[in-house]
Coordinates of C-alpha atoms and ligand atoms in Angstrom, one line a residue:
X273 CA -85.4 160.9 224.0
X274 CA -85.4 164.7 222.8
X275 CA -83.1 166.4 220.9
X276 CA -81.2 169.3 222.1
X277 CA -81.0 171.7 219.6
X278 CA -79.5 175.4 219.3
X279 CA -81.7 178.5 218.4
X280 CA -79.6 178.7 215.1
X281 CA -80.7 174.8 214.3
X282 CA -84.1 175.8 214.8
X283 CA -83.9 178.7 213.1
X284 CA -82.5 176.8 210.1
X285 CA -85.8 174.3 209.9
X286 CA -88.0 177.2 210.3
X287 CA -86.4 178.8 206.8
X288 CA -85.7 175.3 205.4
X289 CA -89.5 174.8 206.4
X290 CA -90.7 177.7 204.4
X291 CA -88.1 177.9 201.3
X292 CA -87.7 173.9 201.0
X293 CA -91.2 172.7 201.9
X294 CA -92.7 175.8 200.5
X295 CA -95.0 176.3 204.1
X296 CA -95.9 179.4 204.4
X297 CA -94.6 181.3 207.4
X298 CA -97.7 182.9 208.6
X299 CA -98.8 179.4 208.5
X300 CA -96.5 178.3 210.6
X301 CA -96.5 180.9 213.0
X302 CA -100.5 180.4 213.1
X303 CA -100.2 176.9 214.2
X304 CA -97.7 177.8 216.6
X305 CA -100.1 180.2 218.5
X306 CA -102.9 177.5 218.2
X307 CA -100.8 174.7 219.0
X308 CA -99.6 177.2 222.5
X309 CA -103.1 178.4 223.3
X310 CA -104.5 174.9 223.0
X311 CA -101.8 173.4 225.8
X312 CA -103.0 176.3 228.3
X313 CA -106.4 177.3 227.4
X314 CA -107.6 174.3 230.0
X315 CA -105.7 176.3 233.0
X316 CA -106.5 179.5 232.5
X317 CA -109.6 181.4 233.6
X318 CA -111.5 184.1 231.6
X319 CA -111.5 186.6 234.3
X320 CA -107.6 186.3 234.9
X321 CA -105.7 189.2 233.2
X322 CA -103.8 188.5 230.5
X323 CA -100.6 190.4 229.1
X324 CA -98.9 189.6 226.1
X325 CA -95.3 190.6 225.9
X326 CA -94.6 191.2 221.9
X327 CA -91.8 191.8 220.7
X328 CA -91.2 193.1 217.0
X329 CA -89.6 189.2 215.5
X330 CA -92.0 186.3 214.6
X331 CA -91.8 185.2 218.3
X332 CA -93.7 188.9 219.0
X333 CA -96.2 187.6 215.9
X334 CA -96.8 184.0 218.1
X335 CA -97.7 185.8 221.1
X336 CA -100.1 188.0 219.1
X337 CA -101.9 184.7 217.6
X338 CA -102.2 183.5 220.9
X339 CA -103.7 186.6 222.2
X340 CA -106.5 186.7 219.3
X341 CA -107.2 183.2 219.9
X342 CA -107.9 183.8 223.4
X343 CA -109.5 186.9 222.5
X344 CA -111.7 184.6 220.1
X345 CA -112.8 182.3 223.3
X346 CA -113.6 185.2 225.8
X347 CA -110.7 186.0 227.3
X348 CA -111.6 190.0 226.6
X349 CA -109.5 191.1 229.9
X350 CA -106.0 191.0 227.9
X351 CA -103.7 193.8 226.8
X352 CA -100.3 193.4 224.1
X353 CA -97.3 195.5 224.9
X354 CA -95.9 196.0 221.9
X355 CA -92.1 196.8 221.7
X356 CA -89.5 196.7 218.8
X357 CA -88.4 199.2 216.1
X358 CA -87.9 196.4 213.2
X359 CA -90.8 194.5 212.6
X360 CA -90.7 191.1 210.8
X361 CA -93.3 191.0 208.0
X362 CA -95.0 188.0 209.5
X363 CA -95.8 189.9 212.8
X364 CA -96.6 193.2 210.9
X365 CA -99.9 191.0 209.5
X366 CA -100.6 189.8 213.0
X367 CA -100.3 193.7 214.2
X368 CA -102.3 194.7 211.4
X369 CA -104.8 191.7 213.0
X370 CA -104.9 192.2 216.0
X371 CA -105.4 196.0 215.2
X372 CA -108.8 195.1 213.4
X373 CA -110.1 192.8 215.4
X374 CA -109.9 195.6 218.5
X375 CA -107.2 194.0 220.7
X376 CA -106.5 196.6 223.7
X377 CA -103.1 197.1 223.1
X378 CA -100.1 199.6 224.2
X379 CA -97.3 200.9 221.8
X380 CA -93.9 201.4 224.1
X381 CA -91.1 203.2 223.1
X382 CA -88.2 203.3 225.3
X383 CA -90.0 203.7 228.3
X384 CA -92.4 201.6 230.5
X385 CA -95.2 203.8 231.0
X386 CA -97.5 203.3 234.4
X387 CA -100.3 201.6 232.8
X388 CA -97.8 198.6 231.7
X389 CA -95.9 198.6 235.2
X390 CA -99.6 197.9 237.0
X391 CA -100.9 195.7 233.8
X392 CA -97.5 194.0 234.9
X393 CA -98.2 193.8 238.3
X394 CA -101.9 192.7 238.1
X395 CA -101.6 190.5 235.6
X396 CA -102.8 186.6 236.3
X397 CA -100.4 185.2 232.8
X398 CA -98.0 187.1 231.6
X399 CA -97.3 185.5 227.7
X400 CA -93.8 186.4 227.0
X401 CA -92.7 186.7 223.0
X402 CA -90.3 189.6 223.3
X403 CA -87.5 187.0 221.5
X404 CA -87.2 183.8 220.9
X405 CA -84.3 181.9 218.1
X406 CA -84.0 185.1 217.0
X407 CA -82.1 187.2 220.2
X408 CA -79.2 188.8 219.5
X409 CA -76.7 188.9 222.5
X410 CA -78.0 190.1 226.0
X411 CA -81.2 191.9 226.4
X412 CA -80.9 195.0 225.8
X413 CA -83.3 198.6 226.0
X414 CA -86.9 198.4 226.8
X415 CA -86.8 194.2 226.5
X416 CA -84.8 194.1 229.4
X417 CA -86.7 196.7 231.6
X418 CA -90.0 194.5 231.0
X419 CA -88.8 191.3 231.7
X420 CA -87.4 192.6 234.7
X421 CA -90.8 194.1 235.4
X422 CA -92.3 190.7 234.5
X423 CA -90.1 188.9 236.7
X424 CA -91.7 190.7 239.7
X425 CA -95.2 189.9 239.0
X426 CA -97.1 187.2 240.8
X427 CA -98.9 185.6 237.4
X428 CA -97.9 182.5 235.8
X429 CA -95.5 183.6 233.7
X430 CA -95.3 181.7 230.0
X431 CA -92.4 181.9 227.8
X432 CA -93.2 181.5 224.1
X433 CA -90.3 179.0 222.4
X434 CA -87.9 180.6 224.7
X435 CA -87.9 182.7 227.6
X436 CA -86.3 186.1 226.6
X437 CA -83.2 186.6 227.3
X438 CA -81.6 183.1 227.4
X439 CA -79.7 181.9 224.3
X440 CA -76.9 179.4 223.2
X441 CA -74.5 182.9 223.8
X442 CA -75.9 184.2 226.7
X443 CA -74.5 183.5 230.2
X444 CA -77.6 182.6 232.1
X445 CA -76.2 185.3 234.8
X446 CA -78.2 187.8 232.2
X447 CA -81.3 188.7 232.8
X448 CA -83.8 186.5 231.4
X449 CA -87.6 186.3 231.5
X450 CA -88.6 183.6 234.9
X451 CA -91.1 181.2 233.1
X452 CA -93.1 178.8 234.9
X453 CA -94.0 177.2 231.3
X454 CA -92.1 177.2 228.4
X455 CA -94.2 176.3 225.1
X456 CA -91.2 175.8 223.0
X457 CA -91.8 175.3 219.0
X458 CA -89.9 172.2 217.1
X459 CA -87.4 170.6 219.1
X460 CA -86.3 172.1 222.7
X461 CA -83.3 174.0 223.3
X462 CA -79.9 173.0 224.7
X463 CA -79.8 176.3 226.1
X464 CA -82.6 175.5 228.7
X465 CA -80.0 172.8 229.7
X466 CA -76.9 175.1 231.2
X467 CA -77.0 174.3 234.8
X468 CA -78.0 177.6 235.9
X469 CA -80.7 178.1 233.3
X470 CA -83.2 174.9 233.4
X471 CA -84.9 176.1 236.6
X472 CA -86.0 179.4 234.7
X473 CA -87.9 177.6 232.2
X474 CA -90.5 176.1 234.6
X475 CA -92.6 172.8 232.9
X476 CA -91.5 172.3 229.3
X477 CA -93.5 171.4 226.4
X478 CA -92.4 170.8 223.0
X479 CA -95.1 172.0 220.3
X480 CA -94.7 171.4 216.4
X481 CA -96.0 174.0 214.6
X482 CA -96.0 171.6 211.5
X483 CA -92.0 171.8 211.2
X484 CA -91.8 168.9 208.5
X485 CA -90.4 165.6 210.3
X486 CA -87.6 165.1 208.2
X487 CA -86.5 168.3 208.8
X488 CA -86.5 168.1 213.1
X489 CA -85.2 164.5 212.6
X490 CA -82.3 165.5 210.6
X491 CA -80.8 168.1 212.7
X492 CA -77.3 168.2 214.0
X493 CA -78.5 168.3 217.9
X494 CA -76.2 170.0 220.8
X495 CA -77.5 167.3 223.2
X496 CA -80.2 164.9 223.8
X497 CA -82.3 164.7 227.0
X498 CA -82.4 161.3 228.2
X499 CA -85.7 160.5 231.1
X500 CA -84.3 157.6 233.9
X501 CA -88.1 156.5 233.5
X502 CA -87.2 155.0 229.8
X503 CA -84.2 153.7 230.5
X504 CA -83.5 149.7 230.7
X505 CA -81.2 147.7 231.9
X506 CA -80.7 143.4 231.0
X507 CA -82.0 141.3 234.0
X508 CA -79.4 139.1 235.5
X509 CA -79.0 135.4 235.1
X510 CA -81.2 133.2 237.5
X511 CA -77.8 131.7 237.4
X512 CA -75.9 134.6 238.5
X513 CA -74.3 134.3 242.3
X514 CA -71.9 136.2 244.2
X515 CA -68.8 135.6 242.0
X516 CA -70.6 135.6 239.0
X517 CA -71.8 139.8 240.3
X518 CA -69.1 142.0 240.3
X519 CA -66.0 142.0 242.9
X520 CA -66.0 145.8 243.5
X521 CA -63.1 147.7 245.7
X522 CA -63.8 150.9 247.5
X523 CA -60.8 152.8 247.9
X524 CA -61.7 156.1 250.5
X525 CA -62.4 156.5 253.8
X526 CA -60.7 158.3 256.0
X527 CA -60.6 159.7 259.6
X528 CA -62.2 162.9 258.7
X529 CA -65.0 161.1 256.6
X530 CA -66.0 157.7 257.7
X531 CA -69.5 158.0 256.1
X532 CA -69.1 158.3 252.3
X533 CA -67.6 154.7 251.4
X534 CA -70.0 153.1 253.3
X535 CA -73.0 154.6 251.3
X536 CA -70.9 153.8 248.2
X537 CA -70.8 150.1 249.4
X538 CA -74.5 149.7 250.0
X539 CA -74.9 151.0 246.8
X540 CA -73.3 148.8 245.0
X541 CA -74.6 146.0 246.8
X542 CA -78.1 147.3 246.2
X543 CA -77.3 147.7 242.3
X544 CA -75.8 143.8 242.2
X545 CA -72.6 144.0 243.0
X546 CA -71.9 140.8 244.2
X547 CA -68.7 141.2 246.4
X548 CA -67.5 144.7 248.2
X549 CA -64.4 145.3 249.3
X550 CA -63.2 148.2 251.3
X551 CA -59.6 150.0 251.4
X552 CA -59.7 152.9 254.1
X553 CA -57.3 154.1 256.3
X554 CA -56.8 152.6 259.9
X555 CA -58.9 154.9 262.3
X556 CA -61.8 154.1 259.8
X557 CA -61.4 150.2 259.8
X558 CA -63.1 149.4 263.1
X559 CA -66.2 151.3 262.4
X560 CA -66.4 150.3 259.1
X561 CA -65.5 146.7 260.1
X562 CA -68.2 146.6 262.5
X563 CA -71.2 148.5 260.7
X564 CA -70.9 146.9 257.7
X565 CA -71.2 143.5 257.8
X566 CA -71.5 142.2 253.8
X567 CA -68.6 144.6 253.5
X568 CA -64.6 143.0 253.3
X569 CA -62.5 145.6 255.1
X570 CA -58.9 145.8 254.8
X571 CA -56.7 149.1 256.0
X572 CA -55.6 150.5 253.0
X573 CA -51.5 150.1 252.2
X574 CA -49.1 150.9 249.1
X575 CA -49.1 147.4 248.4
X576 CA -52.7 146.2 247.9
X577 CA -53.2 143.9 245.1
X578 CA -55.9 144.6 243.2
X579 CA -55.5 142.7 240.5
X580 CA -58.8 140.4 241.9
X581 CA -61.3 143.2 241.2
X582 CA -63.4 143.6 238.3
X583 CA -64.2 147.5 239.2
X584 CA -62.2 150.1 241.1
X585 CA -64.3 152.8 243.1
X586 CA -61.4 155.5 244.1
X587 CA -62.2 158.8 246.5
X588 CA -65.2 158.7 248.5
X589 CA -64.3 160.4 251.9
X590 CA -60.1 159.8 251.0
X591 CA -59.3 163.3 252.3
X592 CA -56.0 164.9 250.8
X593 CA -52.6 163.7 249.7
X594 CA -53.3 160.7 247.7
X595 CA -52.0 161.5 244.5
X596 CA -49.3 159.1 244.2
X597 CA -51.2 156.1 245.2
X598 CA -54.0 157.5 242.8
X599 CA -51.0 156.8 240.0
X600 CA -50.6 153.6 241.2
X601 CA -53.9 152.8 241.1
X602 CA -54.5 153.9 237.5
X603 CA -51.7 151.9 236.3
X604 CA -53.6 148.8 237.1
X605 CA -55.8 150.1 234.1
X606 CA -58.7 148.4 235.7
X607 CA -62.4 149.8 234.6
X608 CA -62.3 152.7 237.5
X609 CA -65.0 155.3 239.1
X610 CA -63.1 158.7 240.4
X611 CA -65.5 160.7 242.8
X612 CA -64.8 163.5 245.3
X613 CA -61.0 163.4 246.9
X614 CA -60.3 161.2 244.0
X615 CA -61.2 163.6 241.4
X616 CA -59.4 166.4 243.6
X617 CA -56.2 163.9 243.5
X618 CA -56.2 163.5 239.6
X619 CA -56.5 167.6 239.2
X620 CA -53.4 168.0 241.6
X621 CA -51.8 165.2 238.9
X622 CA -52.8 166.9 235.7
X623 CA -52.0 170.8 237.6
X624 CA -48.0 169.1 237.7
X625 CA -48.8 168.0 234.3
X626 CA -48.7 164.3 234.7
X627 CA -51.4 162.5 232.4
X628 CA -51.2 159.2 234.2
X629 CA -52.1 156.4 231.9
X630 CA -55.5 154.4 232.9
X631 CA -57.7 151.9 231.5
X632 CA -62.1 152.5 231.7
X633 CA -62.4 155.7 233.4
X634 CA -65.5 157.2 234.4
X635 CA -65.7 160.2 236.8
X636 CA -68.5 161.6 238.9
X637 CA -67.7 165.8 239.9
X638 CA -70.1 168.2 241.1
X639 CA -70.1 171.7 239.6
X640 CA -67.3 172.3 241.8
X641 CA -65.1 169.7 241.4
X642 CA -65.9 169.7 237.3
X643 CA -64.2 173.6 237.5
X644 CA -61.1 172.3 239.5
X645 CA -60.7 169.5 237.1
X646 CA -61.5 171.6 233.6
X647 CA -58.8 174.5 235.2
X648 CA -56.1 171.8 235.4
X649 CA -56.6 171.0 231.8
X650 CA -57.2 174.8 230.0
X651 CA -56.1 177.3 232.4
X652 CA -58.5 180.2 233.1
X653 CA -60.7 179.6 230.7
X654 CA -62.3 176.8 232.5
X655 CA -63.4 179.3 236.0
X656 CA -66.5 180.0 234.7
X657 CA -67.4 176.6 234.0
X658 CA -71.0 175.7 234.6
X659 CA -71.2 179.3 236.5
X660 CA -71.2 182.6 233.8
X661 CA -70.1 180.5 231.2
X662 CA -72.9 180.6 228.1
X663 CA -74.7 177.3 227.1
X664 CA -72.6 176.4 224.1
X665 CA -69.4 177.0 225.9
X666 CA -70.8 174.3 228.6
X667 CA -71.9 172.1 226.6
X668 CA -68.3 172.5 224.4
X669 CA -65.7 172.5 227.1
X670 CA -67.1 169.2 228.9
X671 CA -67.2 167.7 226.1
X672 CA -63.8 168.6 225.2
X673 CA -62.4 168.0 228.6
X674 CA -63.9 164.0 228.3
X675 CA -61.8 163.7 225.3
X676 CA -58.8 165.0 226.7
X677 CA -59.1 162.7 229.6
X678 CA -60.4 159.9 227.9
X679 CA -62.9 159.8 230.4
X680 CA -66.9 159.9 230.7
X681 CA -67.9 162.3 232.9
X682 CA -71.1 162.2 234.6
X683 CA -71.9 166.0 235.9
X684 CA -73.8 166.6 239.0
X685 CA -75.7 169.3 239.4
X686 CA -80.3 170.1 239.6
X687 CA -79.7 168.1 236.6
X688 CA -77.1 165.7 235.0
X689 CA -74.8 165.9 232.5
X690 CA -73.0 163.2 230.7
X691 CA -70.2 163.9 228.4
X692 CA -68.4 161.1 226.4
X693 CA -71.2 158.5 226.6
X694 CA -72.3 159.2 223.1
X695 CA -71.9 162.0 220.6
X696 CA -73.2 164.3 222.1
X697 CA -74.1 165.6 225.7
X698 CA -76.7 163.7 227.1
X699 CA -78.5 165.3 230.1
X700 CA -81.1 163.8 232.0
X701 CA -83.4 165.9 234.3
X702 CA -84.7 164.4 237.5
X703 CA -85.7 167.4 238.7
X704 CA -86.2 166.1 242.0
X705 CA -84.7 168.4 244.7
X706 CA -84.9 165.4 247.2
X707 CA -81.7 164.4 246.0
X708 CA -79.6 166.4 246.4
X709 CA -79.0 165.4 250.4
X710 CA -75.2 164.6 251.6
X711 CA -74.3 161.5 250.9
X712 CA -75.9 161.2 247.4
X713 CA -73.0 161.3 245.8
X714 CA -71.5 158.8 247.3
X715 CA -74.7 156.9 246.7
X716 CA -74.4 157.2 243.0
X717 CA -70.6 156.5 242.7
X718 CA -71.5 153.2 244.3
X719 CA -74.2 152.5 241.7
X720 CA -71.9 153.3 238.6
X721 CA -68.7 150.9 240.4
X722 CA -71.1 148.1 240.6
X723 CA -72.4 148.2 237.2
X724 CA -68.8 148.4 235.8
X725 CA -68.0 145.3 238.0
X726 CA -70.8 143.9 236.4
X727 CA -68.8 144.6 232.9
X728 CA -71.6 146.9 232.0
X729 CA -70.0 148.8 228.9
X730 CA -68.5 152.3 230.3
X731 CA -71.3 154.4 228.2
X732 CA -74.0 152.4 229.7
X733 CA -73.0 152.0 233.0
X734 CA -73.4 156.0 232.8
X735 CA -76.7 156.5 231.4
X736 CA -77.6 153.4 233.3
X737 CA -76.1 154.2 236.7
X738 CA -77.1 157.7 236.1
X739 CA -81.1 156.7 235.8
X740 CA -81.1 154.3 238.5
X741 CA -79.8 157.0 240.9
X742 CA -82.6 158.8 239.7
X743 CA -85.2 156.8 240.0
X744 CA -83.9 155.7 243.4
X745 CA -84.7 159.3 244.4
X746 CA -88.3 159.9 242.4
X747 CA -89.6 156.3 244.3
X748 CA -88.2 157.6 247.6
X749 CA -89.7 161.4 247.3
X750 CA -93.1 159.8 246.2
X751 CA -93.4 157.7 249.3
X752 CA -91.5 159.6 251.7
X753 CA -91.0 163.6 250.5
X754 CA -87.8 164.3 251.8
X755 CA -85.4 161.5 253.3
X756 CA -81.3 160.9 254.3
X757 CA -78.9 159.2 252.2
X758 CA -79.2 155.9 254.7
X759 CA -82.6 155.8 253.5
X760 CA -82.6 156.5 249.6
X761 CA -80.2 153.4 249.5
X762 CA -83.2 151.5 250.7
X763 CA -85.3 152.5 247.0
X764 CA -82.4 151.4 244.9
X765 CA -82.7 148.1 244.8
X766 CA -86.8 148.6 243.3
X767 CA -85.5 151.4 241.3
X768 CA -82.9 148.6 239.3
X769 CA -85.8 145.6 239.9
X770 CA -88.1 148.1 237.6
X771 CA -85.2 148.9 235.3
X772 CA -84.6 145.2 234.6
X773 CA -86.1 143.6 231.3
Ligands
LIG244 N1 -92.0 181.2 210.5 C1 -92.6 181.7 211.5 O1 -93.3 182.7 211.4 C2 -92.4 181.1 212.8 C3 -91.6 181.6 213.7 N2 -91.6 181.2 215.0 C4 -91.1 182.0 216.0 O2 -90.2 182.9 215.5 C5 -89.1 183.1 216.4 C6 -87.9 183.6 215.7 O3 -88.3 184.8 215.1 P1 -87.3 185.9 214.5 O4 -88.1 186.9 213.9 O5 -86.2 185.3 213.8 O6 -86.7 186.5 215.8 P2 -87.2 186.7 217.3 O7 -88.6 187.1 217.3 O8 -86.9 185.6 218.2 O9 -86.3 187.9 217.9 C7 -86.1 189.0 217.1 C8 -86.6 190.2 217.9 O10 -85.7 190.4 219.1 C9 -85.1 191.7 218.9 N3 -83.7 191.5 219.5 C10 -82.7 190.8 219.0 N4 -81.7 190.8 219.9 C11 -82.1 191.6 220.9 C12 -81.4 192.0 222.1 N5 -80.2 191.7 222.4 N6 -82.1 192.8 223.0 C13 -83.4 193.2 222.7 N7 -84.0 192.8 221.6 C14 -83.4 192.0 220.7 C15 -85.1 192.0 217.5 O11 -85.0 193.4 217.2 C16 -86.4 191.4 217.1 O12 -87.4 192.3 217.5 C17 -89.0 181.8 217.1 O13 -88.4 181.8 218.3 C18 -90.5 181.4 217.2 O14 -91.0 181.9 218.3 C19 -92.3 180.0 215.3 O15 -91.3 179.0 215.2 C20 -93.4 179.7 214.4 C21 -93.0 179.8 212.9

């Protein structure tokens, strides 16, 4: 598990680091630039072309270590741009170095001159230290006219700590350097973690340049980034049977949308729910009925009892309109999964500001449904949700819209987001494009109603169900590349057999 931290956090170890720990900063920022060249050295040839982005902060003086240290092992075909009017005294020294040691290098002012548009464009890496923890608001001047520049090139573009441009303030709609890698110093950020901005930072890897432990394990982290692989789940009982499993009831499924709830019930099955029951409407029943065999189908009325059930899966494929029996159901305050029309159903309640008292609640939106939810709570504010919204205010408002529903929210997007399972936000990065297929959704609400049926504490039963959704889709894309819902469900039940312990 890594910490999430902010650029100010970070910022904060690196002085505590040099005024606590008495480690000098040049020493610091020389072990950084080892610590990066060392990680890429392996990959990178010595007749590429190399250009160094430097800005005038110590994330300009890293990129200049790293260039001398290549320099050092025969990587002669290199150039640093050098840009910035204040220069920190640590990267003045590695100016001064870099100076004496015969670097090629290129002073800009506030214009790109020809030679750095085709050193640019010809380059094989582009190293990018223009800022790091120490960016100020959106790029602005000649930094954001080369990272534009750099953004166009064909090299493997490196970001040093942080690619330029993105911050804990910054919308990720600003311009920002496109890296490929990002070496980032310490902990990582939780500003690679917006929605919109984790693609941009390519691979990750976290480098220590000799931060003092106690310092990076003390920190007050934004987040923490949770990988499925890690995550464990208990084993069940050799005793266990089918009552002993989980009774889950599927409530969704209508004529418009016949698919979803039968994914959600092969889920759960798959995940060990024991028993499945369906609620849809009439002109689903037959098909439903027939196709799904294991499955109990019932046409869905006011006056279902579902006092039986040990979890309640509400809004796969329910269509419109069901906001008063969504009340209903929540006043059987049984441990209850809210995805798609469901979710939609319980923004209409809270827009007519009804806060419907419910027990266990755990809810599964997309971006999109996350937006119409958070606007029904706080107004306007919430429209940029997960869009042009900056990192902290993400990370802030979904954590604050959990609390005010008293709900954990498991947020669906490249990555996922869970707010109200711990602390703080806990994301978890499959990065696995093969997932996102229709139906997955559906697939995952499944997955979390059967652990709750399984009386899998609400937290777990997030990070759990969240991870075995996840590795459901890695073991599928490693055998199969790309695939449909039907067949993902057939990887869940070795994705949860390699979980158990
Ligand atoms: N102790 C060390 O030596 C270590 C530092 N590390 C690296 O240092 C940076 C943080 O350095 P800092 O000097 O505080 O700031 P930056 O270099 O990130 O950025 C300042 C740089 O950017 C310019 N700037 C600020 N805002 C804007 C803006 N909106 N548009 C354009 N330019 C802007 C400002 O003028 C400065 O030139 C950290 O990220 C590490 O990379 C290492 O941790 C190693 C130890």
């Amino acid at each position: 598990m890594d910490q999430l931290v902010s650029s100010a956090a970070m910022a904060t170890i690196d002085s505590d680091a040099q005024l606590q720990y008495k480690i000098p900063g040049l020493s610091l920022m020389e072990t950084a630039g080892f610590k990066i060249w060392a990680s890429l050295a392996a990959e990178i040839h010595k007749e590429q072309h190399l250009v160094f982005l430097c800005g005038g902060g110590n994330n300009g003086g890293d990129a200049l270590v790293v260039a001398r240290l290549a320099f050092d092992q025969g990587y002669v075909n290199q150039v640093c741009i050098l840009i910035g009017n204040h220069i920190s005294p640590s990267c003045a020294v590695q100016r001064e170095i870099i100076q004496a040691y015969g670097l090629p290098s290129i002073m800009l002012g506030d214009e790109i001159s020809p030679q750095v548009t085709r050193a640019l464009l010809d380059a094989g890496v582009v190293f990018d230290g223009i800022a790091g923890t120490g960016l100020k608001g959106p790029l602005q001047g000649i930094s954001k006219t080369l990272v534009a520049l750099a953004n166009k090139s064909k090299a493997l573009r490196v970001a040093i700590d942080i690619p330029s441009g993105l911050g804990d303030m910054i919308s990720p709609d600003e311009i920002h350097f496109l890296a490929d890698r990002t070496c980032t110093l310490g902990l990582s950020k939780a500003a690679f973690y917006h929605p919109l901005s984790r693609n941009d930072c390519g691979q990750i890897e976290i480098l220590n340049p000799s931060f003092p432990a106690r310092l990076l394990e003390n920190v007050q982290a934004e987040g923490k980034l949770i990988d499925p692989k890690e995550v464990k789940m208990h084993a069940l009982s050799s005793a266990a049977f089918k009552n002993s499993r989980g009774h889950v009831a599927i409530i969704g499924g209508s004529k418009s949308y016949t698919g979803a709830v039968r994914l959600s019930a092969r889920a759960a099955f798959s995940s060990r729910a024991g028993l499945v029951t369906l609620f849809c409407d009439q002109e689903v029943f037959q098909l439903a009925a027939t196709e799904s065999p294991s499955v109990m189908v019932k046409t869905l009325s006011e006056n279902d009892d579902f006092s039986p059930f040990n979890a309640l899966l509400v809004g796969p494929g329910w269509g419109k309109g069901r906001e008063s029996l969504l009340e209903k159901l929540f006043l059987t305050k049984k441990p209850m999964v809210l995805d798609a029309d469901g979710i939609k159903a319980y923004a209409n309640l809270l827009k007519d500001k009804k806060r419907p008292p419910h027990g266990p609640l755990l809810l599964t939106p997309h971006l999109g449904e996350l937006r119409e939810l958070a606007f029904s709570v706080f107004g306007d504010q919430a429209l940029s949700l997960g869009k042009q919204d900056t990192p902290e205010a993400f990370f802030s408002m979904t954590r604050k819209l959990s609390r005010e529903l008293d709900a954990i929210l498991i947020m669906k997007s490249s990555l996922v987001h869970i707010a109200g399972a711990a602390d703080q936000l806990i994301v978890m990065e499959g990065l696995n494009p093969s997932l996102g297929v229709a139906g997955s959704g559906d697939i995952l609400s499944g997955i979390i109603a059967a652990l709750l049926g399984n009386g899998i504490e609400l937290a777990q039963t997030a990070v759990i169900g969240s991870a075995i959704h996840q590795n459901a889709g890695r073991l599928a894309h490693e055998e199969l590349g790309y695939y449909d819902s039907e067949t993902l469900l057939g990887f869940i039940g070795k994705a949860v057999g390699e979980m158990e312990q």
